[in-house]
mmCIF file of C-alpha atoms and ligand atoms in Angstrom:
data_model
loop_
_atom_site.group_PDB
_atom_site.id
_atom_site.type_symbol
_atom_site.label_atom_id
_atom_site.label_comp_id
_atom_site.label_asym_id
_atom_site.label_seq_id
_atom_site.Cartn_x
_atom_site.Cartn_y
_atom_site.Cartn_z
ATOM 1 C CA MET G 1 114.663 94.035 92.749
ATOM 2 C CA ILE G 2 113.035 95.574 95.871
ATOM 3 C CA THR G 3 112.371 94.019 99.299
ATOM 4 C CA VAL G 4 109.649 95.608 101.411
ATOM 5 C CA ARG G 5 108.650 95.055 104.962
ATOM 6 C CA ALA G 6 104.923 95.935 105.830
ATOM 7 C CA HIS G 7 102.901 95.484 109.007
ATOM 8 C CA PRO G 8 99.417 94.097 109.196
ATOM 9 C CA SER G 9 96.465 96.563 109.731
ATOM 10 C CA LEU G 10 94.271 95.784 112.779
ATOM 11 C CA ALA G 11 90.901 97.424 112.512
ATOM 12 C CA LEU G 12 89.546 99.020 115.704
ATOM 13 C CA ILE G 13 86.405 99.914 113.824
ATOM 14 C CA LYS G 14 85.807 97.201 111.259
ATOM 15 C CA TYR G 15 85.197 97.062 107.505
ATOM 16 C CA TRP G 16 82.860 94.193 106.750
ATOM 17 C CA GLY G 17 80.984 93.963 103.402
ATOM 18 C CA LYS G 18 81.580 95.610 100.068
ATOM 19 C CA SER G 19 79.548 98.458 98.530
ATOM 20 C CA ASP G 20 80.940 97.439 95.128
ATOM 21 C CA THR G 21 82.380 94.021 94.728
ATOM 22 C CA ASP G 22 84.118 94.485 91.450
ATOM 23 C CA LYS G 23 85.893 97.551 92.628
ATOM 24 C CA ASN G 24 86.365 96.127 96.089
ATOM 25 C CA TYR G 25 84.988 99.133 97.763
ATOM 26 C CA ALA G 26 84.214 98.904 101.453
ATOM 27 C CA ALA G 27 80.653 99.252 102.638
ATOM 28 C CA THR G 28 81.706 100.566 106.026
ATOM 29 C CA SER G 29 84.332 103.044 107.018
ATOM 30 C CA SER G 30 87.184 101.511 109.139
ATOM 31 C CA LEU G 31 89.822 102.910 111.560
ATOM 32 C CA ALA G 32 92.876 100.815 112.103
ATOM 33 C CA ILE G 33 96.282 100.645 113.551
ATOM 34 C CA ASN G 34 99.449 98.861 112.167
ATOM 35 C CA LEU G 35 100.941 96.152 114.353
ATOM 36 C CA LYS G 36 104.627 96.798 114.779
ATOM 37 C CA GLU G 37 105.726 93.342 115.954
ATOM 38 C CA LEU G 38 104.139 91.567 113.063
ATOM 39 C CA TYR G 39 105.361 91.875 109.522
ATOM 40 C CA THR G 40 105.503 90.432 105.995
ATOM 41 C CA GLU G 41 108.671 90.765 103.989
ATOM 42 C CA THR G 42 108.226 90.701 100.212
ATOM 43 C CA ARG G 43 110.809 90.665 97.420
ATOM 44 C CA VAL G 44 109.617 91.971 94.102
ATOM 45 C CA SER G 45 111.469 91.777 90.753
ATOM 46 C CA PHE G 46 110.576 91.929 87.148
ATOM 47 C CA ALA G 47 109.949 88.560 85.422
ATOM 48 C CA GLU G 48 109.854 87.191 81.867
ATOM 49 C CA GLY G 49 106.466 86.218 80.370
ATOM 50 C CA GLU G 50 104.233 85.596 83.477
ATOM 51 C CA ASP G 51 103.732 86.660 87.030
ATOM 52 C CA SER G 52 104.410 84.172 89.963
ATOM 53 C CA VAL G 53 103.876 84.630 93.630
ATOM 54 C CA TRP G 54 105.589 82.476 96.224
ATOM 55 C CA VAL G 55 104.519 82.527 99.847
ATOM 56 C CA ASP G 56 106.825 80.708 102.248
ATOM 57 C CA GLU G 57 108.455 78.785 99.445
ATOM 58 C CA MET G 58 105.113 77.639 98.000
ATOM 59 C CA ILE G 59 103.933 78.780 94.665
ATOM 60 C CA MET G 60 100.428 80.333 94.736
ATOM 61 C CA PRO G 61 97.719 79.517 92.188
ATOM 62 C CA LYS G 62 97.877 81.918 89.271
ATOM 63 C CA THR G 63 94.027 82.625 89.446
ATOM 64 C CA ARG G 64 94.348 84.015 93.043
ATOM 65 C CA TYR G 65 96.616 86.928 91.865
ATOM 66 C CA ALA G 66 95.800 87.355 88.075
ATOM 67 C CA PRO G 67 93.098 90.022 88.548
ATOM 68 C CA PHE G 68 95.363 91.836 90.950
ATOM 69 C CA PHE G 69 98.291 91.993 88.510
ATOM 70 C CA GLU G 70 96.033 93.035 85.611
ATOM 71 C CA SER G 71 94.767 95.940 87.719
ATOM 72 C CA LEU G 72 98.295 96.749 88.824
ATOM 73 C CA ARG G 73 99.479 97.007 85.224
ATOM 74 C CA ARG G 74 96.554 99.099 84.176
ATOM 75 C CA ILE G 75 96.876 101.521 87.028
ATOM 76 C CA LEU G 76 100.705 101.833 86.692
ATOM 77 C CA ASP G 77 100.514 101.832 82.886
ATOM 78 C CA VAL G 78 103.149 99.227 82.552
ATOM 79 C CA ASN G 79 103.569 95.978 80.562
ATOM 80 C CA ALA G 80 105.927 94.129 82.921
ATOM 81 C CA TYR G 81 105.476 90.850 84.775
ATOM 82 C CA PHE G 82 106.473 90.249 88.357
ATOM 83 C CA LEU G 83 108.238 87.567 90.446
ATOM 84 C CA VAL G 84 107.178 87.863 94.029
ATOM 85 C CA LYS G 85 108.581 86.051 97.110
ATOM 86 C CA SER G 86 107.017 86.683 100.476
ATOM 87 C CA TYR G 87 107.185 85.438 104.078
ATOM 88 C CA SER G 88 105.489 86.596 107.234
ATOM 89 C CA ASN G 89 106.680 86.235 110.915
ATOM 90 C CA PHE G 90 103.121 85.225 112.038
ATOM 91 C CA PRO G 91 100.472 82.701 111.062
ATOM 92 C CA LYS G 92 98.732 83.492 107.637
ATOM 93 C CA SER G 93 95.019 83.382 106.765
ATOM 94 C CA ALA G 94 94.070 82.865 110.431
ATOM 95 C CA GLY G 95 92.468 86.246 111.204
ATOM 96 C CA LEU G 96 95.743 88.166 111.832
ATOM 97 C CA ALA G 97 95.399 90.299 108.678
ATOM 98 C CA SER G 98 98.138 88.717 106.741
ATOM 99 C CA SER G 99 96.461 89.760 103.600
ATOM 100 C CA SER G 100 96.705 93.432 104.596
ATOM 101 C CA SER G 101 100.464 93.262 105.155
ATOM 102 C CA GLY G 102 100.942 90.853 102.133
ATOM 103 C CA PHE G 103 99.183 93.068 99.611
ATOM 104 C CA ALA G 104 100.542 96.265 101.042
ATOM 105 C CA ALA G 105 104.020 95.007 100.670
ATOM 106 C CA LEU G 106 103.435 93.630 97.136
ATOM 107 C CA ALA G 107 101.680 96.762 96.001
ATOM 108 C CA TYR G 108 104.439 99.021 97.472
ATOM 109 C CA GLY G 109 107.317 96.961 96.042
ATOM 110 C CA ALA G 110 105.823 96.635 92.566
ATOM 111 C CA ALA G 111 104.836 100.281 92.334
ATOM 112 C CA LYS G 112 108.253 101.501 93.572
ATOM 113 C CA LEU G 113 110.001 99.102 91.126
ATOM 114 C CA VAL G 114 108.037 100.639 88.223
ATOM 115 C CA ASN G 115 108.301 104.166 89.331
ATOM 116 C CA ASN G 116 109.994 105.306 92.553
ATOM 117 C CA GLU G 117 107.742 108.514 92.728
ATOM 118 C CA THR G 118 104.397 106.557 92.769
ATOM 119 C CA PRO G 119 102.333 108.328 95.405
ATOM 120 C CA LEU G 120 101.138 106.430 98.484
ATOM 121 C CA SER G 121 97.472 107.105 97.577
ATOM 122 C CA LEU G 122 97.886 105.259 94.339
ATOM 123 C CA ILE G 123 99.703 102.412 95.978
ATOM 124 C CA SER G 124 96.845 102.257 98.503
ATOM 125 C CA GLU G 125 94.432 102.043 95.633
ATOM 126 C CA ILE G 126 96.378 99.148 94.050
ATOM 127 C CA ALA G 127 96.745 97.309 97.395
ATOM 128 C CA ARG G 128 92.892 97.647 97.940
ATOM 129 C CA LEU G 129 92.316 95.616 94.844
ATOM 130 C CA GLY G 130 94.057 92.649 96.622
ATOM 131 C CA SER G 131 92.439 93.233 100.003
ATOM 132 C CA ALA G 132 90.663 96.217 101.216
ATOM 133 C CA SER G 133 92.407 96.155 104.610
ATOM 134 C CA ALA G 134 95.781 96.369 102.640
ATOM 135 C CA ALA G 135 94.811 99.834 101.453
ATOM 136 C CA ARG G 136 95.285 100.887 105.091
ATOM 137 C CA ALA G 137 98.568 99.019 105.681
ATOM 138 C CA VAL G 138 100.232 101.241 103.013
ATOM 139 C CA PHE G 139 100.104 104.075 105.415
ATOM 140 C CA GLU G 140 101.590 104.395 108.916
ATOM 141 C CA GLY G 141 100.243 104.440 112.409
ATOM 142 C CA PHE G 142 96.520 105.176 112.765
ATOM 143 C CA THR G 143 94.696 104.786 109.316
ATOM 144 C CA LEU G 144 91.238 105.190 107.833
ATOM 145 C CA LEU G 145 89.623 103.600 104.840
ATOM 146 C CA LYS G 146 86.291 105.443 104.264
ATOM 147 C CA LYS G 147 83.408 103.560 102.748
ATOM 148 C CA ASN G 148 83.104 103.660 99.032
ATOM 149 C CA THR G 149 86.478 105.321 98.482
ATOM 150 C CA PRO G 150 89.394 104.175 96.368
ATOM 151 C CA HIS G 151 92.199 104.566 98.850
ATOM 152 C CA ALA G 152 92.916 104.739 102.569
ATOM 153 C CA GLU G 153 94.617 107.735 104.427
ATOM 154 C CA GLU G 154 96.749 108.327 107.461
ATOM 155 C CA LEU G 155 94.968 109.746 110.454
ATOM 156 C CA PHE G 156 97.990 109.958 112.899
ATOM 157 C CA ASP G 157 101.496 108.714 112.747
ATOM 158 C CA ALA G 158 102.815 105.723 114.620
ATOM 159 C CA LEU G 159 103.924 107.837 117.574
ATOM 160 C CA TYR G 160 100.713 109.777 118.029
ATOM 161 C CA TRP G 161 99.622 107.632 120.991
ATOM 162 C CA PRO G 162 102.870 105.972 122.139
ATOM 163 C CA GLU G 163 101.255 104.241 125.177
ATOM 164 C CA LEU G 164 98.912 102.253 123.029
ATOM 165 C CA ARG G 165 99.529 98.418 123.077
ATOM 166 C CA VAL G 166 97.871 95.382 121.633
ATOM 167 C CA ILE G 167 98.175 91.894 123.144
ATOM 168 C CA ILE G 168 97.551 89.296 120.597
ATOM 169 C CA ALA G 169 96.413 85.783 121.596
ATOM 170 C CA ILE G 170 96.958 83.058 119.083
ATOM 171 C CA VAL G 171 94.080 80.827 119.720
ATOM 172 C CA LYS G 172 94.564 78.650 116.652
ATOM 173 C CA ALA G 173 97.241 79.108 114.068
ATOM 174 C CA GLU G 174 95.682 77.014 111.184
ATOM 175 C CA PRO G 175 94.297 78.890 108.110
ATOM 176 C CA LYS G 176 90.466 79.548 108.311
ATOM 177 C CA ASP G 177 88.031 77.543 106.341
ATOM 178 C CA THR G 178 86.178 80.448 104.822
ATOM 179 C CA SER G 179 87.993 83.536 103.572
ATOM 180 C CA SER G 180 86.841 86.904 104.661
ATOM 181 C CA ARG G 181 86.019 87.740 100.969
ATOM 182 C CA LEU G 182 83.510 84.956 100.772
ATOM 183 C CA ALA G 183 82.263 85.486 104.348
ATOM 184 C CA MET G 184 81.445 89.142 103.987
ATOM 185 C CA GLU G 185 79.452 88.339 100.791
ATOM 186 C CA LEU G 186 77.485 85.695 102.679
ATOM 187 C CA SER G 187 76.765 88.262 105.488
ATOM 188 C CA LYS G 188 75.626 90.803 102.978
ATOM 189 C CA ASN G 189 73.391 88.340 101.109
ATOM 190 C CA THR G 190 71.889 86.362 103.945
ATOM 191 C CA SER G 191 72.111 88.208 107.357
ATOM 192 C CA PRO G 192 69.024 90.071 108.560
ATOM 193 C CA CYS G 193 71.420 92.148 110.660
ATOM 194 C CA TYR G 194 73.486 93.391 107.806
ATOM 195 C CA ALA G 195 71.460 96.637 107.239
ATOM 196 C CA SER G 196 71.666 97.582 110.920
ATOM 197 C CA TRP G 197 75.434 96.804 110.918
ATOM 198 C CA LEU G 198 75.910 99.380 108.060
ATOM 199 C CA GLU G 199 73.878 101.999 109.952
ATOM 200 C CA GLY G 200 75.448 101.349 113.387
ATOM 201 C CA SER G 201 79.037 101.151 111.965
ATOM 202 C CA ASP G 202 78.679 104.756 110.630
ATOM 203 C CA LYS G 203 77.811 106.094 113.957
ATOM 204 C CA ILE G 204 80.590 104.494 115.998
ATOM 205 C CA PHE G 205 83.208 105.364 113.277
ATOM 206 C CA GLY G 206 82.676 109.096 113.906
ATOM 207 C CA GLU G 207 82.789 108.619 117.631
ATOM 208 C CA ALA G 208 85.947 106.533 117.475
ATOM 209 C CA LEU G 209 87.792 109.222 115.424
ATOM 210 C CA LEU G 210 87.194 111.616 118.253
ATOM 211 C CA ALA G 211 88.207 109.128 121.024
ATOM 212 C CA CYS G 212 91.546 108.461 119.079
ATOM 213 C CA LYS G 213 92.095 112.164 118.686
ATOM 214 C CA ASN G 214 91.572 112.474 122.479
ATOM 215 C CA ARG G 215 93.852 109.470 123.059
ATOM 216 C CA ASP G 216 91.209 108.213 125.495
ATOM 217 C CA LEU G 217 91.103 104.449 125.758
ATOM 218 C CA ASP G 218 88.110 104.401 128.125
ATOM 219 C CA GLU G 219 86.189 106.353 125.369
ATOM 220 C CA LEU G 220 87.586 104.280 122.418
ATOM 221 C CA GLY G 221 87.388 100.823 124.105
ATOM 222 C CA PRO G 222 83.571 100.424 124.177
ATOM 223 C CA LEU G 223 83.371 101.470 120.522
ATOM 224 C CA VAL G 224 86.082 98.906 119.578
ATOM 225 C CA ARG G 225 84.090 96.170 121.396
ATOM 226 C CA LYS G 226 80.814 97.301 119.863
ATOM 227 C CA SER G 227 82.214 97.365 116.311
ATOM 228 C CA TYR G 228 83.522 93.704 116.363
ATOM 229 C CA LEU G 229 80.401 92.510 118.105
ATOM 230 C CA MET G 230 78.104 94.114 115.583
ATOM 231 C CA MET G 231 80.198 92.719 112.792
ATOM 232 C CA PHE G 232 79.930 89.231 114.325
ATOM 233 C CA SER G 233 76.205 89.549 114.760
ATOM 234 C CA THR G 234 76.137 89.569 110.787
ATOM 235 C CA MET G 235 78.207 86.474 110.793
ATOM 236 C CA PHE G 236 76.334 84.453 113.371
ATOM 237 C CA THR G 237 73.094 85.185 111.601
ATOM 238 C CA SER G 238 74.308 84.337 108.034
ATOM 239 C CA SER G 239 73.066 81.249 106.218
ATOM 240 C CA PRO G 240 74.949 79.088 106.926
ATOM 241 C CA PRO G 241 76.337 80.770 110.067
ATOM 242 C CA LEU G 242 79.968 81.803 110.122
ATOM 243 C CA LEU G 243 81.458 80.567 113.339
ATOM 244 C CA TYR G 244 85.049 81.655 113.489
ATOM 245 C CA TRP G 245 85.152 81.572 117.394
ATOM 246 C CA GLU G 246 86.758 78.760 119.260
ATOM 247 C CA PRO G 247 86.001 78.169 122.981
ATOM 248 C CA GLU G 248 89.193 79.933 124.010
ATOM 249 C CA SER G 249 88.133 82.944 122.030
ATOM 250 C CA LEU G 250 85.074 83.247 124.359
ATOM 251 C CA GLY G 251 87.340 82.549 127.340
ATOM 252 C CA LEU G 252 89.506 85.420 126.435
ATOM 253 C CA ILE G 253 86.495 87.796 125.878
ATOM 254 C CA LYS G 254 85.259 86.898 129.392
ATOM 255 C CA ALA G 255 88.784 87.302 130.883
ATOM 256 C CA CYS G 256 88.832 90.948 129.491
ATOM 257 C CA GLU G 257 85.487 91.498 131.018
ATOM 258 C CA LYS G 258 86.687 90.341 134.417
ATOM 259 C CA LEU G 259 89.828 92.492 134.190
ATOM 260 C CA ARG G 260 87.782 95.529 133.284
ATOM 261 C CA ALA G 261 85.456 94.836 136.323
ATOM 262 C CA LYS G 262 88.701 95.090 138.440
ATOM 263 C CA GLY G 263 89.577 98.467 136.908
ATOM 264 C CA HIS G 264 91.899 97.528 134.013
ATOM 265 C CA SER G 265 91.404 99.162 130.624
ATOM 266 C CA ILE G 266 91.599 96.225 128.242
ATOM 267 C CA TRP G 267 89.347 96.006 125.185
ATOM 268 C CA GLU G 268 89.258 92.959 122.950
ATOM 269 C CA THR G 269 88.605 92.728 119.216
ATOM 270 C CA MET G 270 88.388 89.969 116.711
ATOM 271 C CA ASP G 271 88.498 89.560 112.951
ATOM 272 C CA ALA G 272 87.561 86.672 110.625
ATOM 273 C CA GLY G 273 89.316 84.065 112.692
ATOM 274 C CA PRO G 274 89.439 82.832 116.304
ATOM 275 C CA GLN G 275 92.368 85.122 117.478
ATOM 276 C CA VAL G 276 91.704 87.750 120.139
ATOM 277 C CA LYS G 277 93.533 91.053 120.067
ATOM 278 C CA MET G 278 93.415 93.094 123.252
ATOM 279 C CA ILE G 279 93.979 96.901 123.278
ATOM 280 C CA CYS G 280 95.472 98.380 126.478
ATOM 281 C CA LEU G 281 98.091 100.914 127.717
ATOM 282 C CA SER G 282 101.846 100.435 128.290
ATOM 283 C CA HIS G 283 101.746 101.076 132.053
ATOM 284 C CA GLU G 284 99.816 97.828 132.476
ATOM 285 C CA SER G 285 100.428 95.861 129.357
ATOM 286 C CA GLU G 286 103.041 93.462 130.808
ATOM 287 C CA GLU G 287 101.111 92.763 133.963
ATOM 288 C CA LEU G 288 97.913 92.097 131.823
ATOM 289 C CA MET G 289 99.855 89.783 129.522
ATOM 290 C CA ARG G 290 101.334 87.798 132.478
ATOM 291 C CA HIS G 291 97.823 87.406 133.871
ATOM 292 C CA LEU G 292 96.482 86.178 130.552
ATOM 293 C CA GLU G 293 99.500 83.777 130.139
ATOM 294 C CA GLU G 294 98.721 82.312 133.564
ATOM 295 C CA GLU G 295 94.982 81.886 132.719
ATOM 296 C CA PHE G 296 95.658 80.377 129.264
ATOM 297 C CA PRO G 297 99.053 78.571 129.576
ATOM 298 C CA HIS G 298 98.534 76.651 126.335
ATOM 299 C CA LEU G 299 98.094 79.773 124.168
ATOM 300 C CA ASP G 300 100.822 81.969 122.648
ATOM 301 C CA PHE G 301 100.635 85.692 123.261
ATOM 302 C CA LEU G 302 102.548 88.639 121.499
ATOM 303 C CA LEU G 303 102.652 92.198 122.590
ATOM 304 C CA SER G 304 102.771 94.995 119.919
ATOM 305 C CA GLU G 305 103.056 98.693 119.598
ATOM 306 C CA VAL G 306 101.593 100.789 116.775
ATOM 307 C CA GLY G 307 103.718 100.268 113.695
ATOM 308 C CA GLY G 308 104.942 102.386 110.806
ATOM 309 C CA GLY G 309 104.183 101.957 107.123
ATOM 310 C CA PRO G 310 105.922 99.838 104.521
ATOM 311 C CA VAL G 311 109.751 100.302 104.216
ATOM 312 C CA ILE G 312 112.249 99.205 101.674
ATOM 313 C CA ILE G 313 114.983 97.034 103.355
HETATM 314 O O1 PMV V 401 90.638 93.027 103.709
HETATM 315 P P1 PMV V 401 90.031 91.705 103.840
HETATM 316 O O2 PMV V 401 89.322 91.291 102.702
HETATM 317 O O3 PMV V 401 91.107 90.714 104.342
HETATM 318 O O4 PMV V 401 88.991 91.859 105.018
HETATM 319 C C1 PMV V 401 89.300 92.302 106.332
HETATM 320 C C2 PMV V 401 88.128 92.227 107.236
HETATM 321 C C3 PMV V 401 88.421 92.399 108.697
HETATM 322 O O5 PMV V 401 89.675 92.086 109.058
HETATM 323 C C4 PMV V 401 87.466 91.416 109.493
HETATM 324 C C5 PMV V 401 88.088 93.764 109.164
HETATM 325 C C6 PMV V 401 89.021 94.914 108.815
HETATM 326 O O6 PMV V 401 88.592 96.054 108.646
HETATM 327 O O7 PMV V 401 90.243 94.638 108.717
#
């Protein structure tokens, strides 16, 4: 039996859409950081006769995980079944990337159980079959998942840019109505903005790599903002439209804009859900968080550093 703790992967430059749906290859290259304060803990052991997955004491439908386990067995060349028990210290399926930490912990635990020497690149490939963002969460710190590729890679370790912080606003903790898997297919098949998203995303990905290398938030921030807004342009123009935002999401976006006008470096991003994650630097992160807590007293806020990769605990 192995218990693994993994952190969710927050994309600064987003993956949205698949270039190959069966293989779960990403259509855009993404650049992400792991969130240290958030984690999923997953216990994996061998089982008799069938696989079962429990999340927070609830058994998951077999169909949800069956293709994942089939691929895992094929890639690891093993005949075993698995019993998996998992819980997270943050809301799930709400746009906080719980599938990234969940599948990263599961792939890491199962692979290490079968063969302790399994390389991270292979674990990342397995994790990608559950959720493409999970391919990134297998590595530490700053990570990349290039479009059309089977596994992610580490760009920089978790301590490369130690001042970087993320303020996370929990706008609504309930699970979303439309999974990101379905939503990105809808964007691909129906949004007139999808082609320009693919093209624009390539350009800002290259620029963002350089900004990260330079540890320059004023260079990186506008690219982070552009990435999530271009991604949402495909969602808003899908048929039917995908409306993950809540009024407070827009309130927070405008609050960041006002703070920037006052000279603060705070850059928001969002995923397939209403939560807003705001990137800033440690010297002003607590002041910025206090300000946001006062302006949005009914919301919960978390402050996170950049996190490491999965660990066996
Ligand atoms: O990995 P998935 O299928 O949960 O999709 C993740 C999509 C986004 O979170 C919106 C973007 C990303 O790159 O993480």
